[in-house]
XYZ file of C-alpha atoms in Angstrom:
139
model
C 0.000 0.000 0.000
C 2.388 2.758 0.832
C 5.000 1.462 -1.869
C 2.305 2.230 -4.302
C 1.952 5.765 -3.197
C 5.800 6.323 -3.429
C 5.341 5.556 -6.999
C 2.688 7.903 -7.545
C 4.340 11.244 -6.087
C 6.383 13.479 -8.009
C 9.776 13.647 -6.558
C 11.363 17.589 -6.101
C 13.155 18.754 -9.344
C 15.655 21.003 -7.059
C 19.436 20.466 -8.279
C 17.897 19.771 -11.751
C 18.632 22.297 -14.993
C 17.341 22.599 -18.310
C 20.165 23.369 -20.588
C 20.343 24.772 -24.350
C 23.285 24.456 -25.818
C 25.825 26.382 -27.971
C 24.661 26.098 -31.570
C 20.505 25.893 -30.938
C 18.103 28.732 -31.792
C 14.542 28.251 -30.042
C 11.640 30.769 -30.689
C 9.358 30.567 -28.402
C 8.584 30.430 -24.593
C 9.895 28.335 -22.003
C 8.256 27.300 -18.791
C 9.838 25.391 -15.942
C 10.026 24.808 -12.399
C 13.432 23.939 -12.231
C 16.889 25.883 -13.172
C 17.634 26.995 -16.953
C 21.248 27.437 -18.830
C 20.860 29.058 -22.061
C 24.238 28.935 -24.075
C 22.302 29.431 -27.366
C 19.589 31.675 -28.951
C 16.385 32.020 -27.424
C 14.252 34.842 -29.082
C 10.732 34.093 -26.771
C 10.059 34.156 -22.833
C 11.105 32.416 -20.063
C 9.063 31.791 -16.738
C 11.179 30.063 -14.075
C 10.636 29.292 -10.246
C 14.823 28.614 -9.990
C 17.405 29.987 -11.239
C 18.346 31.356 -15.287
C 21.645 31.595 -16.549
C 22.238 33.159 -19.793
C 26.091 31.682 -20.738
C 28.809 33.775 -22.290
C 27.589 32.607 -25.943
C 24.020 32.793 -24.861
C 21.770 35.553 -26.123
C 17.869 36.008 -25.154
C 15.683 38.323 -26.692
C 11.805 38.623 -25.001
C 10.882 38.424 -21.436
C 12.631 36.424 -18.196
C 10.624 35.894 -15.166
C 12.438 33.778 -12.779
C 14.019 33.938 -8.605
C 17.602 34.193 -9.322
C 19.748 35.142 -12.937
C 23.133 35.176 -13.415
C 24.097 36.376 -17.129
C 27.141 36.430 -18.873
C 26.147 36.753 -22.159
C 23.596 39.017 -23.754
C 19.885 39.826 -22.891
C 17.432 42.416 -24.613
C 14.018 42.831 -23.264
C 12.194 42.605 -19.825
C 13.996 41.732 -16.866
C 11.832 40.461 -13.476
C 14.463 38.846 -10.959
C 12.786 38.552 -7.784
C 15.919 37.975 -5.604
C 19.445 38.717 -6.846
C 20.529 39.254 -10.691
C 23.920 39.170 -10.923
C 26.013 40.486 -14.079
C 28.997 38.753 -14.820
C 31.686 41.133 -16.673
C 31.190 39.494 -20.147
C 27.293 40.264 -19.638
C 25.253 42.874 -21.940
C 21.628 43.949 -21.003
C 19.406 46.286 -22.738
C 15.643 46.953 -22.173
C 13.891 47.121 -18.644
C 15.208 45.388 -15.929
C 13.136 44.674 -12.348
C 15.033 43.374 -9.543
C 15.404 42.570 -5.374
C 19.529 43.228 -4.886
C 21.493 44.026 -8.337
C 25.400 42.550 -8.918
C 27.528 44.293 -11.072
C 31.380 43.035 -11.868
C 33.666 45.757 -13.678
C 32.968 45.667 -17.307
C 29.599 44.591 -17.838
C 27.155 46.451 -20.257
C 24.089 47.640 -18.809
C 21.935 49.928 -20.630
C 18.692 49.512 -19.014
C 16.259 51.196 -16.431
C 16.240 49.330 -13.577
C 14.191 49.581 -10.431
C 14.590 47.682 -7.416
C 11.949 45.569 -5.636
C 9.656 47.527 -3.035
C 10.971 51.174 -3.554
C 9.918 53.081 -7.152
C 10.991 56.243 -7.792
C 7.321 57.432 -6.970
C 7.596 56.690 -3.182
C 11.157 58.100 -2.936
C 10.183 61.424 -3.944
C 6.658 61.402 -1.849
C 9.017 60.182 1.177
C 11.287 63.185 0.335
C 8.227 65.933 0.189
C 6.745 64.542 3.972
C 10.032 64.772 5.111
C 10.731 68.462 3.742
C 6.775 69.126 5.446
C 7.934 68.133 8.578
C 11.166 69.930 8.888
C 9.169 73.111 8.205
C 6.289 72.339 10.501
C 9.085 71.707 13.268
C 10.816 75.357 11.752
């Protein structure tokens, strides 16, 4: 009885990663809830609950949504990292990138707006105005 349901459950896919290799073009969009290693072309989106790694000879052009990226070779698009992105110094990112804690290494290209996870620009500048209020209510 309980061998049977041992059989039946889905075992965790942590420690697993989808890989496409140097040499492979893919249009289209990618789904997983595991890690991904692009070393090719992707021209699509990606959707991941792990981590994505764009390789030095890997280019993606669309929209990432994953919990961790490290890139190292080019992306140009949409950026949503909801923990740390981290930019190796071989890495080149255009387009619009949304992260939680941002990694830079000397010599990476990034030419993209960027806004960090629970603070827009919006809030900074109404923050700044109740603070200038208050120092001239206090006055």
């Amino acid at each position: 009885m309980f061998a049977e349901s041992k059989k039946n459950r889905i075992e965790p896919i942590q420690g697993q990663t989808n890989r496409i290799v140097e040499n492979t073009k893919i249009k289209g969009d990618l789904i997983s809830e595991a890690d991904i290693r692009i070393d090719g072309d992707l021209e699509g989106s990606i959707t991941a609950k792990g981590k994505v790694v764009i390789g030095r000879a890997g280019k993606v052009i669309g929209k990432i949504e994953c919990m961790n990226a490290d890139v190292e070779g080019t992306f140009d698009g949409d950026l949503k990292v909801e923990n740390v992105l981290s930019l190796k110094s071989t890495a080149v990112i255009e387009g619009d990138v949304i992260v939680g804690k941002l990694a830079v290494e000397p010599g990476a290209t990034f030419n993209a707006a960027c806004s960090m996870k629970g603070a827009s620009l919006k809030s900074v500048k109404e923050d700044g105005q109740k603070q200038q209020k208050a120092g001239e209510k206090s006055a």
